[in-house]
XYZ file of C-alpha atoms in Angstrom:
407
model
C 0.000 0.000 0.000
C 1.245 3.243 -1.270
C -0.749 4.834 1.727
C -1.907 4.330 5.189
C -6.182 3.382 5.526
C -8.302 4.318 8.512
C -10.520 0.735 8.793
C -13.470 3.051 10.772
C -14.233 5.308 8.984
C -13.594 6.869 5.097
C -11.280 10.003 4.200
C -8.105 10.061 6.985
C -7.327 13.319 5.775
C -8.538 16.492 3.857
C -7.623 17.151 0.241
C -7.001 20.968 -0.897
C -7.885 20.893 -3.829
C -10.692 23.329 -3.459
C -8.664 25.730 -1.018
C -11.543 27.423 0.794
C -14.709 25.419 -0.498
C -15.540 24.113 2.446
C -16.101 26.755 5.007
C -19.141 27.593 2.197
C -20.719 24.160 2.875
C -22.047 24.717 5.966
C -23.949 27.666 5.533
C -25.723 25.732 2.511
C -28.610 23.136 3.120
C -27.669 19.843 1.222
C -29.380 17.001 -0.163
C -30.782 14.534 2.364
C -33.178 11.627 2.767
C -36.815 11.698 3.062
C -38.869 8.465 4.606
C -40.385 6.883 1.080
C -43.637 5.008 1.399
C -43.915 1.952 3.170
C -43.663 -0.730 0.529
C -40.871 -4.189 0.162
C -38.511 -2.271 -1.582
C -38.498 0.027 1.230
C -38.651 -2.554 3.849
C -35.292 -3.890 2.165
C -33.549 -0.710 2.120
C -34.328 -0.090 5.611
C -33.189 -3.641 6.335
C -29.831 -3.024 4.856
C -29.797 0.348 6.677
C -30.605 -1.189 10.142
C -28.531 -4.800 9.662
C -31.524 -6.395 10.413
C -31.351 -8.026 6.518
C -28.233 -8.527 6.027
C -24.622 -9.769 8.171
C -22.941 -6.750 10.466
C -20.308 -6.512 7.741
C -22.032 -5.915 4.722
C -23.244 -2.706 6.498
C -21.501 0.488 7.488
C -21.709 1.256 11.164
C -22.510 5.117 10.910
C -25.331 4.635 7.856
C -27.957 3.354 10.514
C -28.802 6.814 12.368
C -28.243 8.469 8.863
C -30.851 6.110 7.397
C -33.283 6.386 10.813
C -32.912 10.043 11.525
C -34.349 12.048 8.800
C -34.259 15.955 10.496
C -29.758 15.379 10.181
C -28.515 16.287 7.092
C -25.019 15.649 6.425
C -22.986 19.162 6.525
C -19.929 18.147 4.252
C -19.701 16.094 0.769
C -21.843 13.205 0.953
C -23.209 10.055 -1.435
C -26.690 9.139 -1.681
C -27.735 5.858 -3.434
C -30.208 6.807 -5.470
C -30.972 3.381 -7.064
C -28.799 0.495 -6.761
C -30.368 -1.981 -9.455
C -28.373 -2.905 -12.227
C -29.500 -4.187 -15.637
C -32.942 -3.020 -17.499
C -35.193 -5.627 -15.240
C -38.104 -4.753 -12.927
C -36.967 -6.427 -9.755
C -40.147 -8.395 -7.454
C -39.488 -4.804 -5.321
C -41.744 -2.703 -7.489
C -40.419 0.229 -5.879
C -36.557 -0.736 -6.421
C -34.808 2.256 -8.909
C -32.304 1.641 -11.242
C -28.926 2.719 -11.478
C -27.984 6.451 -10.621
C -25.966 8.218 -8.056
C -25.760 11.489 -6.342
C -22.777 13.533 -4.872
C -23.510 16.544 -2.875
C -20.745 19.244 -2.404
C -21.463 22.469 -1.227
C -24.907 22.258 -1.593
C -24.905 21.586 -4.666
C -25.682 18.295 -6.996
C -24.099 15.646 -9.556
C -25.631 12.928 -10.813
C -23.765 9.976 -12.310
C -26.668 7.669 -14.635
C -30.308 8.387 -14.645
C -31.406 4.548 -14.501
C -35.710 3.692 -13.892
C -36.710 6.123 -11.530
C -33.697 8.306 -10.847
C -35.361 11.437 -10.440
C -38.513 10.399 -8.504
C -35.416 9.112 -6.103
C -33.409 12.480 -6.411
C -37.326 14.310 -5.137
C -37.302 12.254 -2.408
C -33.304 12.705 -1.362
C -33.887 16.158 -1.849
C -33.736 19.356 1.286
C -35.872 21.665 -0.942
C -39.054 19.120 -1.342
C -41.285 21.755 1.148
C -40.454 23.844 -1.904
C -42.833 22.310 -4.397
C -40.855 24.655 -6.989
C -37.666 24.140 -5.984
C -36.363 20.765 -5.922
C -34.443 20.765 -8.615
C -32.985 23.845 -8.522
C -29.604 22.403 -6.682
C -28.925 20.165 -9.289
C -25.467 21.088 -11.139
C -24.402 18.389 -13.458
C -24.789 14.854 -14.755
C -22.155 12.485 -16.191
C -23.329 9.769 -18.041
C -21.092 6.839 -17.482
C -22.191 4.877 -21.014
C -25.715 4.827 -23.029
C -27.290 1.164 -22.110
C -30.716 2.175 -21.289
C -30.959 0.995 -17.975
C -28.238 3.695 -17.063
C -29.922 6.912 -19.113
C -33.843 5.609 -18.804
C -34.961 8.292 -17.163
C -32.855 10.898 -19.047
C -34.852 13.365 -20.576
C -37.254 12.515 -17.423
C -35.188 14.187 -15.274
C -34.753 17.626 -17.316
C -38.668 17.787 -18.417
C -40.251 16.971 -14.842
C -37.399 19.059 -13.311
C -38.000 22.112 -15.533
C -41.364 21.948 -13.407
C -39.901 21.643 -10.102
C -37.204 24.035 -9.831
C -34.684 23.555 -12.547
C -35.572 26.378 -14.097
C -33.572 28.050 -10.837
C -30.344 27.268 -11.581
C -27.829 29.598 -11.298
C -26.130 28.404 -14.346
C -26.485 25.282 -16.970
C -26.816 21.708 -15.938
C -23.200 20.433 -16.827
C -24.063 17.379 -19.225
C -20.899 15.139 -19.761
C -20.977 11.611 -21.314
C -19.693 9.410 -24.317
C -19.208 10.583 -27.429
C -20.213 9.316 -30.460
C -18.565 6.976 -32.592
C -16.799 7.331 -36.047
C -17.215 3.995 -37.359
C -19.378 0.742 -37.019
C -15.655 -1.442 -37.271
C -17.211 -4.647 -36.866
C -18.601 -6.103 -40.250
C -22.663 -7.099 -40.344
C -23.095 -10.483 -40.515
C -26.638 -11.305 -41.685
C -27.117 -14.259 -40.181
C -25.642 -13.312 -36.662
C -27.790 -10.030 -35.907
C -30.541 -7.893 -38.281
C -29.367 -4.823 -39.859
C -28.016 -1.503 -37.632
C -31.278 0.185 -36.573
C -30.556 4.173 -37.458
C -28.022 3.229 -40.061
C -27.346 6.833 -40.447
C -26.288 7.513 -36.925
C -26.281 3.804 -35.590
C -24.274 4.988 -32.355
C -24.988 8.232 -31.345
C -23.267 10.070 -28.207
C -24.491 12.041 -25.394
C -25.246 15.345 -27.862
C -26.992 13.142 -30.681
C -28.974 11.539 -27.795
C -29.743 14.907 -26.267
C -30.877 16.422 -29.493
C -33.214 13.858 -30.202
C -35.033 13.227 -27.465
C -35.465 16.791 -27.370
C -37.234 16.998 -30.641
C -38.996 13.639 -30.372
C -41.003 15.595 -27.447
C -41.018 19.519 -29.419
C -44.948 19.559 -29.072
C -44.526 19.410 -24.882
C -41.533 21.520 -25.441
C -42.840 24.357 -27.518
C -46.621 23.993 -25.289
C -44.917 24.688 -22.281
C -42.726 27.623 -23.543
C -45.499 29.400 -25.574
C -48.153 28.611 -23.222
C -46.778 28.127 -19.654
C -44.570 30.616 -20.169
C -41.728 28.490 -19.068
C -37.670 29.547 -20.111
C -36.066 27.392 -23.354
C -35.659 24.423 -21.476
C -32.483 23.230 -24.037
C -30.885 26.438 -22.935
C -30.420 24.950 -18.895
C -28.220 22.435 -20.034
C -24.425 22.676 -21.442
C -24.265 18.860 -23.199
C -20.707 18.125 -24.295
C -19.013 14.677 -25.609
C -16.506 13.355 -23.512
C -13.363 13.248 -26.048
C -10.475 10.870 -24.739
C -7.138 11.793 -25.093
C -4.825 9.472 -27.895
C -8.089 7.181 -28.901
C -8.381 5.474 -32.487
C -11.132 3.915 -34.161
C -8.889 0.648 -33.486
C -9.909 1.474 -29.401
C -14.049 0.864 -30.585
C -13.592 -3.009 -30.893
C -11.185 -3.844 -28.351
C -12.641 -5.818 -24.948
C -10.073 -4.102 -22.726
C -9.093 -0.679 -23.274
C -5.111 0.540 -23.215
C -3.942 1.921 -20.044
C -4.121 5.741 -19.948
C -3.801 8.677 -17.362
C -7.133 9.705 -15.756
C -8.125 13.057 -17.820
C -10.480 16.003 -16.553
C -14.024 16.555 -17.873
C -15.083 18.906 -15.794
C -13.984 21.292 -12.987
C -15.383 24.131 -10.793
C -14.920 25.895 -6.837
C -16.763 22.594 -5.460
C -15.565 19.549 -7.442
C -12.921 18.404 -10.218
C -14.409 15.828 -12.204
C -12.274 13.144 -14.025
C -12.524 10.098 -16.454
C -11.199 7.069 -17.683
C -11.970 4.381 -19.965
C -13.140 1.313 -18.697
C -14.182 -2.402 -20.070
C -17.894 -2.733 -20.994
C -17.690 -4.345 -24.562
C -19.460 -3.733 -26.819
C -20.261 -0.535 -25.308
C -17.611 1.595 -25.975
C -16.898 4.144 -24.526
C -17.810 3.239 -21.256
C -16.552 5.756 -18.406
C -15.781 5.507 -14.429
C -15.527 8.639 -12.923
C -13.616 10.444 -9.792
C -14.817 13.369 -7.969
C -12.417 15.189 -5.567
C -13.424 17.665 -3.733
C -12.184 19.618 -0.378
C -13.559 16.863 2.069
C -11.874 13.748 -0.266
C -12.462 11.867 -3.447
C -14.972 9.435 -4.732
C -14.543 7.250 -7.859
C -17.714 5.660 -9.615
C -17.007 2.714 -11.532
C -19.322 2.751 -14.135
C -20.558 -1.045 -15.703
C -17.237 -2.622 -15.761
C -15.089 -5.672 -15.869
C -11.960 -5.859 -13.942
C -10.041 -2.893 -15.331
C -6.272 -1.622 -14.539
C -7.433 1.684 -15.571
C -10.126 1.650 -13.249
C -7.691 0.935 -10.211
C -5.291 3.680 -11.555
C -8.501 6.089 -11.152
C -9.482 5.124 -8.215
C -5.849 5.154 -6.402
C -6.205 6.698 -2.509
C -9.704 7.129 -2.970
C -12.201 8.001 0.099
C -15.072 5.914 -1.275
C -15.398 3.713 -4.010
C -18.589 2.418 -5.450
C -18.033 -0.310 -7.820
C -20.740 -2.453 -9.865
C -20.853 -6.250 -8.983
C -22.406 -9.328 -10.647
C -22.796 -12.886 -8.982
C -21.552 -15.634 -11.187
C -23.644 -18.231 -9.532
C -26.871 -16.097 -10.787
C -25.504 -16.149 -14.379
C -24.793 -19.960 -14.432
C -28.399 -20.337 -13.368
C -30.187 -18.107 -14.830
C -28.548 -18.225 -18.483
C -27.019 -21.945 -18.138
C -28.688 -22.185 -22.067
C -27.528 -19.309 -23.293
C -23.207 -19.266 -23.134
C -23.362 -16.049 -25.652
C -25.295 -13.880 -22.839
C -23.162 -15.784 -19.658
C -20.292 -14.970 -21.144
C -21.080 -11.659 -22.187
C -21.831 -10.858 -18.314
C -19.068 -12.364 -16.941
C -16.314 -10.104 -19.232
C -18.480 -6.903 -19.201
C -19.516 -7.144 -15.937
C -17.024 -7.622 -11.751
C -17.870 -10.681 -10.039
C -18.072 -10.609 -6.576
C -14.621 -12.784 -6.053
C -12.763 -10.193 -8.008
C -13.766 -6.921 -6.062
C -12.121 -7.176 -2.636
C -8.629 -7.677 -4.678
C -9.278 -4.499 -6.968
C -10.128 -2.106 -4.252
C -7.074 -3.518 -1.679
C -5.350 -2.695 -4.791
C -6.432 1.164 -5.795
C -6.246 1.087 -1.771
C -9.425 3.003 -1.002
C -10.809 3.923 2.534
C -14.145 2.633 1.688
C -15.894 0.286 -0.812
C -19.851 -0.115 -1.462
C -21.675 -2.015 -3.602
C -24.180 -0.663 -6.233
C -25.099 -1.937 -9.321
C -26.897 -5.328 -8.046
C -27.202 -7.947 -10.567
C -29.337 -9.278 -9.508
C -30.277 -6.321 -7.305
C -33.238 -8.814 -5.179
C -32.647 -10.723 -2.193
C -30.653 -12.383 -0.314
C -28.182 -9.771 -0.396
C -25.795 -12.326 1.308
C -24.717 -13.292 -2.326
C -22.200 -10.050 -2.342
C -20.644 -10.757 0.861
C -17.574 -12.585 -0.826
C -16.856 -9.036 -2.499
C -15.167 -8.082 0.625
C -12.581 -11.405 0.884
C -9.003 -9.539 0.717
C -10.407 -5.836 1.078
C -9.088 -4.479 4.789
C -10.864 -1.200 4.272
C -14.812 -0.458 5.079
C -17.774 -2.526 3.061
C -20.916 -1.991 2.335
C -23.684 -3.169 0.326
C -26.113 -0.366 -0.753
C -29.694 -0.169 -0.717
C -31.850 2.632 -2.331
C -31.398 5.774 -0.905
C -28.385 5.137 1.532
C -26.178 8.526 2.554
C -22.713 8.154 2.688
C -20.340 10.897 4.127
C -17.435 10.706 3.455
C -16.184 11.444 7.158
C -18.083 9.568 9.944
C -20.890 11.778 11.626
């Protein structure tokens, strides 16, 4: 280990990157769990948040009386699970969200993947929902890790029902970062293996060509609510830009595992540098994991993933890391007849025996598990994640808060 790891508690020491960030924090309310209705998926969640569901050290110790007591709000940088299901399914929890992520800092919001229900999970997480107007007005960027649908769903969701609830109050565009489109379809079409590329003429768009469209597929809701409502240009709250990665080739779109590279910046501003790196989710390519460091540490989001050197060079020292998992036994089971799929999953995807041995490695404070698959009980299926990990585990449920110092 390059560095020394606190094994109570995440973040051993303050980063500067922000000098002077901080002492703003307080004075701003942040984002912070509501109770949501009583129903099993909730009953899970609160399960995982209590221990009474799952072992002692699948859980964090601090999450329970951030989970139970609702009037705290954490004061510093902070996670919040917003859904932890991976993969397009509808779980037997009705209520269970997909795949999306939110770090507060400074009051202020980033999402990472707006998976099924995302942003009815980001009104319920949110300070401002007394504000019927407001709730969305905190929100200040998304980052779009790659374009399978269960990770950008809700997309356009969360801009159109926001522009209702307060995202029209932004001080200044939504930051929009994600893949970019690619040049070339390299791989040849064989008839007899797949049909024909749907959209031939733009068969993988990026985040812009996805932004655009959407847009204009709903223009009569659009143009209603401007004319009519009197609401601003909702396009104009958003700044949508392609992620462009240093030194990539066309050659890059067909490979399983990407070339080692250098972590490169996508974003920055006073509350939170934002950086990327290429990860392994063929045939998805590219497919991003992301770090955000900020004045009270660093968190790295893995993205969908298979075991990665680049995303270990990313994650290096980090507070918290929340890494996608997949159990292998489900896969034999559930796709025993179908070896394309299995082995698809397995290459594209972190098994659970992998995990401990890639975080020991990066040598981060704190791991958690999101991105279930499969994302329904028993939970106990994940515990083998933390075999040769000496850090803090954790298995999230839906709507979990994080800090990234211990209350």
């Amino acid at each position: 280990m390059a560095h020394e790891r606190s094994t109570d508690q995440p973040g051993p020491s303050r980063r500067s990157l922000l000098i002077g960030a901080s002492a703003a924090m307080s004075a701003v309310p942040l984002m912070s769990v509501c109770a949501p209705p009583a129903t099993a998926a909730s009953a899970r969640a609160a399960a995982a948040g209590s221990g009474t569901g799952i072992p002692k050290e699948a859980r964090l110790p601090w999450l329970k009386n951030a989970r139970q007591d609702q009037g705290k709000r954490p004061t510093a940088t902070h996670v919040i699970t917003l859904g932890v299901g991976g993969g397009p399914s509808w779980y037997e929890e009705g209520e269970l969200a997909g795949i999306g992520t939110a770090i507060v800092v400074g009051g202020h919001t980033y999402l990472v993947d707006v998976g099924d229900r995302v942003p009815e999970q980001y009104k319920r997480a949110n300070p401002n929902r007394h504000d019927a107007y407001a709730e969305f007005s905190t929100l200040a960027g998304v980052f779009l890790t790659h374009l399978h649908s269960d990770h950008i769903i809700d997309y356009f969701k969360l801009f159109n029902y926001g522009w209702w609830v307060g995202l029209s109050q932004v001080s200044e565009p939504v930051v929009v970062r994600g893949p970019g489109r690619r040049e070339t379809v390299t791989r040849p079409h064989d008839p007899t293996q797949a049909p024909e590329p749907f959209n031939p003429e733009n068969p993988m768009p990026g985040t812009v060509d996805l932004t655009e469209s959407v847009f204009a597929a709903y223009a009569t809701d659009i143009n209603d609510r401007q004319r009519d409502n009197g609401f601003p240009e909702l396009r104009a709250l958003l700044d949508v830009q392609d992620i462009v990665i240093p030194g990539a080739t066309v050659e890059w779109e067909s490979m399983k595992t990407m070339p080692t590279m250098d972590p490169f910046t996508v974003h920055e501003d006073d509350r939170v540098k934002v950086t990327a790196i290429a990860v392994n989710h063929f045939p998805i390519y590219p497919a991003f994991a992301y770090r955000f460091d900020t004045d009270d540490g660093s968190i790295v989001i893995s993205g969908d993933t298979g075991p990665s050197p680049n995303l270990i060079t990313l994650a290096k020292g980090a507070d918290v890391l929340l890494h996608e998992v997949i159990d292998n036994a489900w896969i034999d089971t559930v796709y025993k007849d179908r070896e394309g799929v299995a082995q698809h999953l397995r290459e594209a995807h972190t098994s659970t025996s992998l995990l401990g041995g890639i975080a020991e490695e990066a040598g981060v404070n704190t791991l958690v598990l999101h991105h279930l698959v499969p994302a329904n009980p028993p939970l106990e299926r994940f515990l083998t994640a933390r075999n040769g990990f000496s850090g803090n585990f954790h298995i999230a449920a839906d709507l979990d808060v994080i800090p990234l110092r211990r209350p």
